[in-house]
């Protein structure tokens, strides 16, 4: 049963920033939809329209009469005077002891122990988790969730997955967490170029279908260009628009010229840039750090190696960011030392980008770091690099305050990389970055000739990027695990079989298709591609078809001359016209066949170049 329908949606914030253009969306009862797309394309705006938090400029959003919804904003605002528990129960029956018990249980799962602490002094991430609790407690048929996994550690994300799998109502969510999408969503919706495009199935299914769609569009565009090339060649040979067929031929060429090819997807392009690194890197020795009676780090030592890809994991508040700040020199350890090599140049991408001045133009912010960087293949300007980061000429001169949250994060990342560091320290880099940007960042890190140290709750990103993990475990001890995130999970479960069994039970409803199983080490889908080649007959045909087309064109030219000479002989003229029709029909057939063979030849050549 359909519970929500949106038609002819129009939404724009400026004449240059049209987010939705005659877009449509519908939702069935119990359906779970993941919304994806490049930052700034309108994902959060779509959720606001569906939730009734904003009105469209045009179009309608119709909700079923008895459908109730709860909406989690990307950046929720709470009452500073409320306690944690009061904020979680806001708008609910505070006298309902069962509901209060559920609230306390959820808050515990999301890392809260002091439920009477005042909200005013909490971080943005903690406030988001309180708002998430309040949203999940609502007795509703539809949950609309904007980035629900932001600020959740790995165990919290697992808990939320399990909750949403069991939830009987419908879900519409924006998230960059690809494991999360693959387990929860039964439909993926992509917002791009003002439209809303739907792909049935999980995120893994979306990847496959998207590739097929792009391949078909590219094939159609190649065919259009091939036909146009042949038609223009025909026209250049002096074809005259005498017959109806020839007039139609010329109209066909004009239509091909007027047709628009498929919109090229704008993707972040990164060239790996780093400064030279000497023999000495970063050496940590006997680090200890406490706050009051709480010990976060106890006797941690490690010497970073060139090319290290280190992931740091653990529950929220365990000390992950503190360890990064100790390495950066922003926090001093009580014991131990941090030694940096003379050539070490650190680029730090923090969770917080509140330092960005909202009135400053985007390009001015980047130029503060550098005007140019050396890519190894020549210098590239800040403006050119911004283009590669999807900031076109207009957006480069846009004040930071007018950028979306995700666009600001992308701009901040660009500035960090503009400094050409040889050590990248990334603190929750996946927060607010869209999947396309994350994919290209992952490819960039593959080629990065330096050290990467990353704190992340994004399990896919960790599996994709890191080769060694340090996990905060009991008594402030950092345990080293070799491999990616899945290797870490398997090793941890082997050490704690009871915990492993509990997680296995909670995950029995997991979908059989898992993203990790359908991607290779580079994050690309594993699809068995059949090697393209000509058959013997096709090769023979390809070798001779150009000559056959030229012969038919010459024949048509001769027929035109003959028809002019026998214009007064109706019998002969009728015979010539019949012959002309047959020749034109055969030429059309040969040209269509030429397009197919030429397209196949181009694909075979491209395949052999790989």
Coordinates of C-alpha atoms in Angstrom, one line a residue:
X1 CA 0.0 0.0 0.0
X2 CA 1.3 3.4 -0.9
X3 CA 1.7 5.7 2.2
X4 CA 3.4 8.7 0.6
X5 CA 3.4 10.3 -2.9
X6 CA 5.3 13.3 -4.1
X7 CA 4.8 14.6 -7.6
X8 CA 6.2 17.4 -9.7
X9 CA 8.5 18.6 -6.9
X10 CA 10.3 21.8 -7.6
X11 CA 12.8 23.3 -5.2
X12 CA 15.5 26.0 -5.7
X13 CA 17.4 28.3 -3.4
X14 CA 18.9 30.4 -6.2
X15 CA 18.5 30.5 -9.9
X16 CA 21.9 28.6 -10.2
X17 CA 21.0 26.2 -7.4
X18 CA 18.0 24.2 -8.6
X19 CA 17.9 21.1 -6.4
X20 CA 14.7 19.4 -7.6
X21 CA 13.1 19.9 -11.0
X22 CA 9.7 18.2 -11.6
X23 CA 10.9 15.3 -9.5
X24 CA 8.7 12.5 -8.1
X25 CA 8.9 10.0 -5.2
X26 CA 6.6 7.4 -3.7
X27 CA 6.9 5.1 -0.7
X28 CA 5.2 1.8 0.0
X29 CA 4.2 0.5 3.5
X30 CA 7.1 -1.1 5.2
X31 CA 9.6 -0.1 2.5
X32 CA 13.1 0.9 3.5
X33 CA 14.7 3.4 1.2
X34 CA 18.3 4.7 1.2
X35 CA 18.8 8.2 -0.4
X36 CA 22.2 8.9 -1.9
X37 CA 23.8 11.5 -4.1
X38 CA 26.6 14.1 -4.3
X39 CA 26.6 16.7 -1.5
X40 CA 24.5 19.8 -2.4
X41 CA 22.3 17.8 -4.9
X42 CA 19.3 17.9 -2.6
X43 CA 19.2 14.8 -0.4
X44 CA 18.5 16.6 2.9
X45 CA 16.1 19.0 1.1
X46 CA 14.1 16.0 -0.2
X47 CA 13.8 14.6 3.3
X48 CA 12.6 18.0 4.6
X49 CA 9.9 18.1 1.9
X50 CA 8.8 14.6 2.7
X51 CA 8.7 15.3 6.4
X52 CA 6.8 18.6 5.9
X53 CA 9.6 20.6 7.5
X54 CA 9.8 22.7 4.3
X55 CA 7.4 23.4 1.5
X56 CA 8.2 22.8 -2.2
X57 CA 8.2 25.8 -4.6
X58 CA 5.9 23.7 -6.7
X59 CA 4.4 20.2 -6.6
X60 CA 2.7 18.2 -3.9
X61 CA 3.6 15.8 -1.1
X62 CA 0.6 13.7 -0.1
X63 CA 0.7 11.5 3.0
X64 CA -1.7 8.7 3.8
X65 CA -4.5 9.9 6.1
X66 CA -3.5 7.8 9.2
X67 CA 0.3 7.7 8.6
X68 CA 2.4 9.1 11.4
X69 CA 6.1 10.0 10.9
X70 CA 9.1 11.0 12.9
X71 CA 11.9 13.0 11.4
X72 CA 15.6 13.1 12.5
X73 CA 17.2 16.3 11.3
X74 CA 20.8 16.4 10.2
X75 CA 21.7 18.9 12.9
X76 CA 19.0 18.7 15.6
X77 CA 18.4 21.5 18.1
X78 CA 17.7 20.5 21.8
X79 CA 16.7 22.6 24.8
X80 CA 19.9 23.4 26.7
X81 CA 18.1 23.2 30.1
X82 CA 16.9 19.7 29.5
X83 CA 18.6 16.6 30.9
X84 CA 19.7 13.8 28.6
X85 CA 16.6 11.7 29.6
X86 CA 14.2 14.7 29.4
X87 CA 15.5 15.5 25.8
X88 CA 15.1 11.9 24.8
X89 CA 11.5 11.8 26.1
X90 CA 10.5 15.2 24.7
X91 CA 7.0 15.1 23.3
X92 CA 6.3 11.6 24.7
X93 CA 4.3 10.4 27.7
X94 CA 6.8 11.0 30.5
X95 CA 4.6 9.0 32.9
X96 CA 4.8 5.9 30.7
X97 CA 7.3 3.8 32.7
X98 CA 7.7 1.2 29.9
X99 CA 8.6 4.0 27.5
X100 CA 11.0 5.5 30.0
X101 CA 12.7 2.2 30.4
X102 CA 13.0 1.9 26.6
X103 CA 14.5 5.3 26.5
X104 CA 17.1 4.5 29.1
X105 CA 18.0 1.3 27.3
X106 CA 18.5 3.1 24.0
X107 CA 20.5 5.8 25.6
X108 CA 22.7 3.2 27.2
X109 CA 23.2 1.5 23.8
X110 CA 24.2 4.9 22.4
X111 CA 26.8 5.6 25.0
X112 CA 25.1 7.5 27.8
X113 CA 25.5 6.7 31.4
X114 CA 24.7 10.0 33.1
X115 CA 21.1 10.5 32.1
X116 CA 20.6 13.6 34.3
X117 CA 23.5 15.5 32.8
X118 CA 22.4 18.8 31.2
X119 CA 22.2 18.8 27.4
X120 CA 23.9 22.3 27.2
X121 CA 27.3 20.9 27.9
X122 CA 27.2 18.0 25.4
X123 CA 28.9 17.8 22.0
X124 CA 27.0 18.0 18.7
X125 CA 27.5 14.2 18.3
X126 CA 26.0 13.4 21.7
X127 CA 23.0 15.7 20.9
X128 CA 22.5 13.9 17.6
X129 CA 22.3 10.5 19.5
X130 CA 19.8 11.9 21.9
X131 CA 17.6 13.2 19.0
X132 CA 18.0 9.7 17.4
X133 CA 16.7 8.1 20.6
X134 CA 13.7 10.5 20.7
X135 CA 12.9 9.8 17.0
X136 CA 13.1 6.0 17.5
X137 CA 10.8 6.1 20.5
X138 CA 8.0 7.8 18.5
X139 CA 5.0 5.4 17.8
X140 CA 5.1 5.9 14.0
X141 CA 4.6 4.2 10.6
X142 CA 7.5 6.1 8.9
X143 CA 11.0 7.1 10.0
X144 CA 12.7 9.8 8.1
X145 CA 16.4 9.8 9.1
X146 CA 19.0 12.3 7.9
X147 CA 22.5 10.8 8.5
X148 CA 21.5 8.6 11.5
X149 CA 24.9 6.9 11.6
X150 CA 26.9 10.1 12.0
X151 CA 28.6 10.1 15.4
X152 CA 27.9 6.4 16.1
X153 CA 30.8 4.1 16.8
X154 CA 30.9 0.7 15.2
X155 CA 28.9 -1.1 17.9
X156 CA 26.3 1.6 17.9
X157 CA 25.9 1.4 14.1
X158 CA 25.4 -2.4 14.5
X159 CA 22.8 -1.8 17.2
X160 CA 20.9 0.7 15.0
X161 CA 21.1 -1.7 12.0
X162 CA 19.5 -4.5 14.1
X163 CA 16.8 -2.0 15.3
X164 CA 15.8 -0.9 11.8
X165 CA 15.8 -4.5 10.5
X166 CA 13.2 -5.3 13.1
X167 CA 11.2 -2.1 12.6
X168 CA 7.9 -2.9 10.9
X169 CA 7.3 0.6 9.5
X170 CA 8.8 2.3 6.5
X171 CA 12.2 4.1 6.5
X172 CA 13.6 6.8 4.3
X173 CA 17.2 7.6 5.3
X174 CA 20.2 9.6 4.0
X175 CA 23.4 7.9 4.9
X176 CA 26.9 7.4 3.5
X177 CA 27.5 4.1 5.4
X178 CA 27.6 1.5 2.6
X179 CA 27.5 -1.5 4.9
X180 CA 24.5 0.1 6.7
X181 CA 22.7 0.7 3.3
X182 CA 23.4 -2.7 2.1
X183 CA 21.8 -4.4 5.1
X184 CA 18.8 -2.1 5.6
X185 CA 17.7 -0.7 2.3
X186 CA 15.5 -2.6 -0.1
X187 CA 15.5 0.3 -2.6
X188 CA 18.1 3.0 -3.3
X189 CA 17.1 6.4 -4.5
X190 CA 19.7 8.7 -6.1
X191 CA 19.2 12.5 -6.2
X192 CA 21.1 14.1 -9.1
X193 CA 20.7 16.9 -11.6
X194 CA 17.3 17.8 -10.2
X195 CA 15.8 14.3 -10.6
X196 CA 15.1 11.4 -8.4
X197 CA 16.1 8.0 -9.8
X198 CA 15.1 4.7 -8.2
X199 CA 17.0 1.4 -8.1
X200 CA 15.4 -1.7 -6.5
X201 CA 17.4 -3.8 -4.1
X202 CA 20.3 -3.1 -1.7
X203 CA 23.3 -0.9 -2.2
X204 CA 25.2 -3.7 -3.8
X205 CA 22.3 -4.1 -6.3
X206 CA 22.4 -0.3 -7.0
X207 CA 26.1 -0.5 -7.8
X208 CA 25.5 -3.2 -10.4
X209 CA 22.4 -1.5 -11.9
X210 CA 24.1 1.9 -12.0
X211 CA 27.0 0.4 -13.9
X212 CA 24.6 -1.1 -16.4
X213 CA 22.7 2.1 -16.8
X214 CA 25.9 4.1 -17.4
X215 CA 27.1 1.4 -19.9
X216 CA 23.8 1.6 -21.8
X217 CA 23.9 5.4 -21.9
X218 CA 27.5 5.4 -23.1
X219 CA 26.7 2.8 -25.8
X220 CA 23.7 4.9 -27.0
X221 CA 25.9 8.0 -27.1
X222 CA 28.6 6.1 -29.0
X223 CA 26.0 4.9 -31.4
X224 CA 24.6 8.5 -31.9
X225 CA 28.1 9.8 -32.6
X226 CA 28.9 7.0 -35.0
X227 CA 25.6 7.5 -36.9
X228 CA 26.3 11.3 -36.9
X229 CA 29.8 10.8 -38.2
X230 CA 28.6 8.6 -41.1
X231 CA 25.6 10.8 -41.9
X232 CA 27.8 13.9 -42.0
X233 CA 30.2 12.1 -44.2
X234 CA 27.3 11.2 -46.5
X235 CA 26.2 14.8 -46.5
X236 CA 29.7 16.0 -47.3
X237 CA 29.8 13.8 -50.4
X238 CA 27.3 16.1 -52.0
X239 CA 24.0 14.4 -51.4
X240 CA 21.2 16.5 -52.8
X241 CA 17.8 16.9 -51.0
X242 CA 15.7 16.0 -54.0
X243 CA 13.8 12.9 -52.9
X244 CA 11.7 12.6 -49.8
X245 CA 14.1 10.0 -48.5
X246 CA 17.0 12.4 -48.8
X247 CA 15.1 15.2 -47.0
X248 CA 14.3 12.8 -44.2
X249 CA 18.0 11.8 -44.2
X250 CA 19.0 15.5 -43.7
X251 CA 16.4 15.9 -41.0
X252 CA 17.8 12.9 -39.2
X253 CA 21.2 14.5 -39.2
X254 CA 19.8 17.7 -37.8
X255 CA 18.0 15.7 -35.1
X256 CA 21.2 13.9 -34.2
X257 CA 23.0 17.2 -33.9
X258 CA 20.3 18.7 -31.7
X259 CA 20.2 15.6 -29.4
X260 CA 21.8 16.0 -26.0
X261 CA 24.1 13.2 -24.8
X262 CA 23.8 11.7 -21.3
X263 CA 24.8 14.1 -18.5
X264 CA 28.3 13.4 -17.5
X265 CA 28.5 12.6 -13.8
X266 CA 30.6 15.1 -11.9
X267 CA 33.0 13.3 -9.7
X268 CA 35.8 14.4 -7.4
X269 CA 39.1 14.0 -9.2
X270 CA 42.2 13.8 -7.0
X271 CA 45.8 13.6 -7.9
X272 CA 47.8 12.2 -5.0
X273 CA 50.2 14.9 -3.8
X274 CA 52.6 14.7 -0.9
X275 CA 55.9 16.1 0.3
X276 CA 59.1 14.0 0.5
X277 CA 59.5 12.0 3.7
X278 CA 62.8 11.2 5.3
X279 CA 63.9 8.1 7.2
X280 CA 62.5 9.2 10.6
X281 CA 58.7 9.3 10.7
X282 CA 56.6 9.5 13.9
X283 CA 57.7 7.6 17.1
X284 CA 55.4 7.2 20.1
X285 CA 56.9 5.9 23.3
X286 CA 55.1 5.0 26.5
X287 CA 52.2 7.4 26.1
X288 CA 49.8 7.8 29.0
X289 CA 46.8 10.1 29.3
X290 CA 44.1 10.5 31.9
X291 CA 41.3 12.9 32.7
X292 CA 40.7 13.0 36.4
X293 CA 40.4 9.4 37.6
X294 CA 39.6 8.1 34.1
X295 CA 42.6 6.7 32.2
X296 CA 42.2 6.9 28.4
X297 CA 45.6 5.7 27.1
X298 CA 48.1 3.5 29.1
X299 CA 51.7 2.9 28.0
X300 CA 51.2 3.0 24.2
X301 CA 54.2 2.8 21.9
X302 CA 54.4 2.6 18.2
X303 CA 56.8 3.6 15.4
X304 CA 54.9 4.5 12.2
X305 CA 56.3 3.1 9.0
X306 CA 56.3 4.6 5.6
X307 CA 53.1 3.6 3.8
X308 CA 51.3 2.7 7.0
X309 CA 47.5 2.7 6.8
X310 CA 46.4 2.7 10.4
X311 CA 42.8 2.6 11.6
X312 CA 41.9 3.5 15.2
X313 CA 38.6 2.1 16.6
X314 CA 36.8 2.0 19.9
X315 CA 33.7 3.3 21.6
X316 CA 32.9 7.0 21.7
X317 CA 34.8 8.8 24.4
X318 CA 37.5 6.1 24.7
X319 CA 40.3 8.4 23.7
X320 CA 40.6 8.0 19.9
X321 CA 40.6 11.8 19.1
X322 CA 42.8 12.4 22.1
X323 CA 45.4 10.1 20.7
X324 CA 45.4 12.0 17.4
X325 CA 45.7 15.3 19.3
X326 CA 48.7 14.0 21.2
X327 CA 50.4 13.1 17.9
X328 CA 49.6 16.6 16.6
X329 CA 51.0 18.2 19.8
X330 CA 47.6 19.8 20.6
X331 CA 47.4 17.7 23.9
X332 CA 50.3 16.8 26.1
X333 CA 50.6 13.2 27.5
X334 CA 51.3 12.8 31.2
X335 CA 53.9 10.3 30.4
X336 CA 55.7 9.3 27.2
X337 CA 57.1 11.1 24.2
X338 CA 56.1 11.9 20.6
X339 CA 59.0 12.4 18.2
X340 CA 58.5 13.7 14.6
X341 CA 61.0 13.4 11.8
X342 CA 62.3 16.7 10.4
X343 CA 60.6 16.1 7.0
X344 CA 57.2 15.1 8.5
X345 CA 54.4 17.4 7.3
X346 CA 51.0 16.5 8.8
X347 CA 47.6 17.3 7.2
X348 CA 44.9 17.1 9.9
X349 CA 41.2 16.7 8.9
X350 CA 39.3 17.1 12.1
X351 CA 35.7 16.4 13.0
X352 CA 35.1 20.1 13.6
X353 CA 35.1 22.6 10.8
X354 CA 33.6 25.4 12.8
X355 CA 36.8 27.4 12.2
X356 CA 35.6 28.2 8.7
X357 CA 34.6 31.9 8.4
X358 CA 31.1 31.9 6.9
X359 CA 31.6 35.3 5.1
X360 CA 34.8 34.1 3.4
X361 CA 34.7 33.1 -0.2
X362 CA 35.4 29.4 -0.8
X363 CA 38.4 30.1 -3.1
X364 CA 39.9 32.5 -0.6
X365 CA 39.7 29.8 2.1
X366 CA 41.7 27.4 -0.1
X367 CA 44.2 30.0 -1.2
X368 CA 45.1 30.7 2.4
X369 CA 46.8 27.2 2.4
X370 CA 48.4 27.5 -1.1
X371 CA 48.0 29.2 -4.5
X372 CA 49.6 26.3 -6.3
X373 CA 50.7 22.7 -5.7
X374 CA 53.1 20.5 -7.6
X375 CA 51.4 17.3 -8.8
X376 CA 54.6 15.8 -10.2
X377 CA 53.1 16.4 -13.7
X378 CA 53.2 20.2 -13.3
X379 CA 51.7 22.8 -11.1
X380 CA 48.0 23.1 -10.5
X381 CA 46.2 26.1 -9.1
X382 CA 43.8 26.3 -6.2
X383 CA 41.0 27.2 -8.7
X384 CA 41.8 24.2 -10.9
X385 CA 41.8 21.8 -7.9
X386 CA 38.5 23.3 -6.7
X387 CA 37.0 22.4 -10.2
X388 CA 38.1 18.8 -9.6
X389 CA 36.4 18.9 -6.2
X390 CA 33.1 19.9 -7.9
X391 CA 33.4 23.6 -7.1
X392 CA 32.7 25.3 -10.4
X393 CA 33.5 29.0 -11.2
X394 CA 30.3 30.2 -9.5
X395 CA 30.6 28.1 -6.4
X396 CA 34.3 29.1 -5.9
X397 CA 33.2 32.7 -5.2
X398 CA 30.3 31.6 -3.0
X399 CA 30.5 32.5 0.7
X400 CA 31.2 29.5 2.9
X401 CA 28.0 30.2 4.8
X402 CA 25.9 29.4 1.8
X403 CA 27.4 26.0 1.2
X404 CA 25.7 22.8 2.5
X405 CA 27.3 20.9 5.4
X406 CA 28.7 18.3 3.1
X407 CA 30.1 20.9 0.7
X408 CA 31.9 22.5 3.6
X409 CA 33.4 19.2 4.6
X410 CA 34.6 18.7 1.0
X411 CA 36.1 22.2 0.9
X412 CA 37.9 21.6 4.2
X413 CA 39.3 18.3 2.9
X414 CA 40.5 20.1 -0.2
X415 CA 42.3 22.7 1.9
X416 CA 44.1 19.9 3.9
X417 CA 45.2 18.1 0.7
X418 CA 46.3 21.5 -0.8
X419 CA 49.0 21.6 1.8
X420 CA 50.7 18.5 0.2
X421 CA 51.2 16.6 3.6
X422 CA 53.1 13.4 3.8
X423 CA 51.1 12.3 6.9
X424 CA 47.3 12.4 6.8
X425 CA 45.5 12.3 10.1
X426 CA 41.8 11.9 9.5
X427 CA 39.3 12.2 12.4
X428 CA 36.0 10.8 11.3
X429 CA 36.5 11.8 7.6
X430 CA 33.3 10.1 6.4
X431 CA 31.0 12.4 8.4
X432 CA 28.9 14.4 5.9
X433 CA 30.9 13.4 2.9
X434 CA 28.8 11.8 0.1
X435 CA 29.5 8.3 -1.2
X436 CA 31.0 9.5 -4.5
X437 CA 33.5 11.8 -2.7
X438 CA 34.4 8.9 -0.3
X439 CA 35.0 6.5 -3.2
X440 CA 37.4 9.0 -4.8
X441 CA 39.1 9.8 -1.5
X442 CA 39.6 6.0 -1.1
X443 CA 41.2 5.9 -4.5
X444 CA 43.4 8.9 -3.6
X445 CA 44.6 7.2 -0.4
X446 CA 45.5 4.1 -2.5
X447 CA 48.0 6.2 -4.4
X448 CA 49.0 8.5 -1.5
X449 CA 52.8 8.2 -0.9
X450 CA 52.7 8.7 2.8
X451 CA 51.3 7.6 6.2
X452 CA 47.5 7.6 6.8
X453 CA 46.1 7.5 10.4
X454 CA 42.4 7.4 10.5
X455 CA 39.7 7.4 13.2
X456 CA 36.4 6.3 11.7
X457 CA 33.2 4.5 12.6
X458 CA 32.6 3.8 8.9
X459 CA 33.2 0.0 8.6
X460 CA 33.4 0.0 4.8
X461 CA 35.9 2.9 4.7
X462 CA 38.1 1.1 7.3
X463 CA 37.9 -2.2 5.4
X464 CA 38.7 -0.3 2.2
X465 CA 41.6 1.8 3.4
X466 CA 43.5 0.4 6.4
X467 CA 45.9 -2.5 6.7
X468 CA 46.4 -2.4 10.5
X469 CA 44.0 -1.5 13.3
X470 CA 44.6 -0.4 16.9
X471 CA 41.5 -1.0 19.0
X472 CA 40.8 0.6 22.4
X473 CA 40.1 -2.3 24.7
X474 CA 39.8 -2.8 28.5
X475 CA 42.0 -0.8 30.9
X476 CA 42.9 1.9 28.3
X477 CA 44.9 -0.7 26.3
X478 CA 45.4 -0.4 22.6
X479 CA 45.4 -3.8 21.0
X480 CA 47.0 -4.2 17.5
X481 CA 45.2 -6.2 14.8
X482 CA 46.6 -6.9 11.3
X483 CA 44.4 -6.4 8.3
X484 CA 41.2 -4.5 7.6
X485 CA 38.0 -4.0 9.5
X486 CA 36.6 -7.5 8.8
X487 CA 39.9 -9.1 9.9
X488 CA 39.7 -7.1 13.1
X489 CA 36.1 -8.2 13.8
X490 CA 36.9 -11.9 13.1
X491 CA 40.0 -11.7 15.4
X492 CA 38.0 -10.0 18.2
X493 CA 35.2 -12.5 17.9
X494 CA 37.7 -15.4 18.1
X495 CA 38.9 -13.9 21.4
X496 CA 35.4 -13.4 22.7
X497 CA 33.3 -16.3 21.4
X498 CA 30.3 -15.4 23.6
X499 CA 30.1 -11.9 22.2
X500 CA 30.5 -13.4 18.7
X501 CA 27.5 -15.7 19.2
X502 CA 25.4 -12.8 20.5
X503 CA 26.2 -10.7 17.4
X504 CA 25.6 -13.7 15.2
X505 CA 22.1 -14.2 16.7
X506 CA 21.2 -10.5 16.3
X507 CA 22.4 -10.6 12.7
X508 CA 20.4 -13.6 11.5
X509 CA 18.1 -11.3 9.5
X510 CA 21.0 -9.9 7.6
X511 CA 20.5 -9.9 3.9
X512 CA 22.4 -12.5 2.0
X513 CA 24.0 -10.0 -0.3
X514 CA 26.8 -8.1 1.4
X515 CA 28.8 -5.3 -0.1
X516 CA 32.0 -6.8 1.2
X517 CA 31.4 -9.9 -0.9
X518 CA 30.8 -8.1 -4.1
X519 CA 33.7 -5.7 -4.2
X520 CA 37.4 -6.3 -4.8
X521 CA 40.3 -4.8 -2.9
X522 CA 39.9 -1.5 -4.8
X523 CA 36.3 -1.2 -3.9
X524 CA 35.2 -2.0 -7.4
X525 CA 32.4 -4.5 -8.1
X526 CA 33.4 -8.0 -9.0
X527 CA 31.5 -8.7 -12.2
X528 CA 32.6 -11.5 -14.5
X529 CA 32.9 -9.7 -17.8
X530 CA 32.8 -11.7 -21.0
X531 CA 35.7 -10.9 -23.3
X532 CA 34.5 -9.1 -26.4
X533 CA 35.6 -10.1 -29.9
X534 CA 34.4 -10.3 -33.5
X535 CA 33.0 -13.5 -34.9
X536 CA 34.6 -14.7 -38.1
X537 CA 31.6 -13.5 -40.1
X538 CA 31.5 -10.1 -38.3
X539 CA 35.2 -9.5 -39.0
X540 CA 34.7 -10.2 -42.7
X541 CA 31.7 -7.9 -42.7
X542 CA 33.5 -5.1 -40.8
X543 CA 36.4 -5.3 -43.3
X544 CA 34.1 -4.8 -46.4
X545 CA 31.1 -2.8 -45.2
X546 CA 32.7 0.6 -45.9
X547 CA 33.3 -0.2 -49.5
X548 CA 29.7 -1.6 -49.8
X549 CA 28.3 1.7 -48.4
X550 CA 30.4 3.8 -50.8
X551 CA 29.3 1.6 -53.8
X552 CA 25.6 2.1 -52.8
X553 CA 26.1 5.9 -52.5
X554 CA 27.7 6.0 -56.0
X555 CA 24.8 3.9 -57.3
X556 CA 22.3 6.4 -55.9
X557 CA 24.2 9.3 -57.5
X558 CA 24.1 7.5 -60.9
X559 CA 20.4 6.8 -60.4
X560 CA 19.7 10.5 -59.9
X561 CA 21.5 11.3 -63.1
X562 CA 19.6 8.6 -65.0
X563 CA 16.2 9.8 -63.6
X564 CA 17.1 13.3 -64.8
X565 CA 17.8 12.0 -68.3
X566 CA 14.5 10.0 -68.5
X567 CA 12.3 12.5 -66.8
X568 CA 9.8 12.4 -69.8
X569 CA 9.8 8.5 -70.0
X570 CA 7.2 7.5 -67.3
X571 CA 7.9 3.8 -67.7
X572 CA 11.7 4.1 -67.4
X573 CA 11.3 6.7 -64.6
X574 CA 9.1 4.3 -62.6
X575 CA 11.7 1.6 -62.9
X576 CA 14.5 3.9 -61.8
X577 CA 12.5 5.2 -58.8
X578 CA 11.8 1.6 -57.7
X579 CA 15.5 0.8 -58.0
X580 CA 16.4 4.0 -56.0
X581 CA 14.0 3.0 -53.2
X582 CA 15.6 -0.4 -52.9
X583 CA 19.1 1.1 -52.9
X584 CA 18.2 3.6 -50.2
X585 CA 16.6 0.9 -48.1
X586 CA 19.7 -1.2 -48.4
X587 CA 22.0 1.8 -47.6
X588 CA 20.0 2.4 -44.4
X589 CA 20.4 -1.2 -43.5
X590 CA 24.1 -1.2 -44.2
X591 CA 24.6 2.0 -42.2
X592 CA 22.8 0.6 -39.2
X593 CA 25.0 -2.5 -39.4
X594 CA 28.1 -0.3 -39.8
X595 CA 27.2 1.6 -36.6
X596 CA 26.8 -1.7 -34.7
X597 CA 30.1 -3.1 -36.0
X598 CA 32.0 0.2 -35.4
X599 CA 30.7 0.4 -31.9
X600 CA 31.8 -3.2 -31.2
X601 CA 35.2 -2.5 -32.7
X602 CA 35.6 0.6 -30.4
X603 CA 34.6 -1.5 -27.3
X604 CA 37.0 -4.3 -28.2
X605 CA 39.9 -1.7 -28.7
X606 CA 39.1 -0.1 -25.3
X607 CA 39.0 -3.5 -23.7
X608 CA 42.4 -4.5 -25.1
X609 CA 44.0 -1.2 -23.9
X610 CA 43.1 -2.1 -20.3

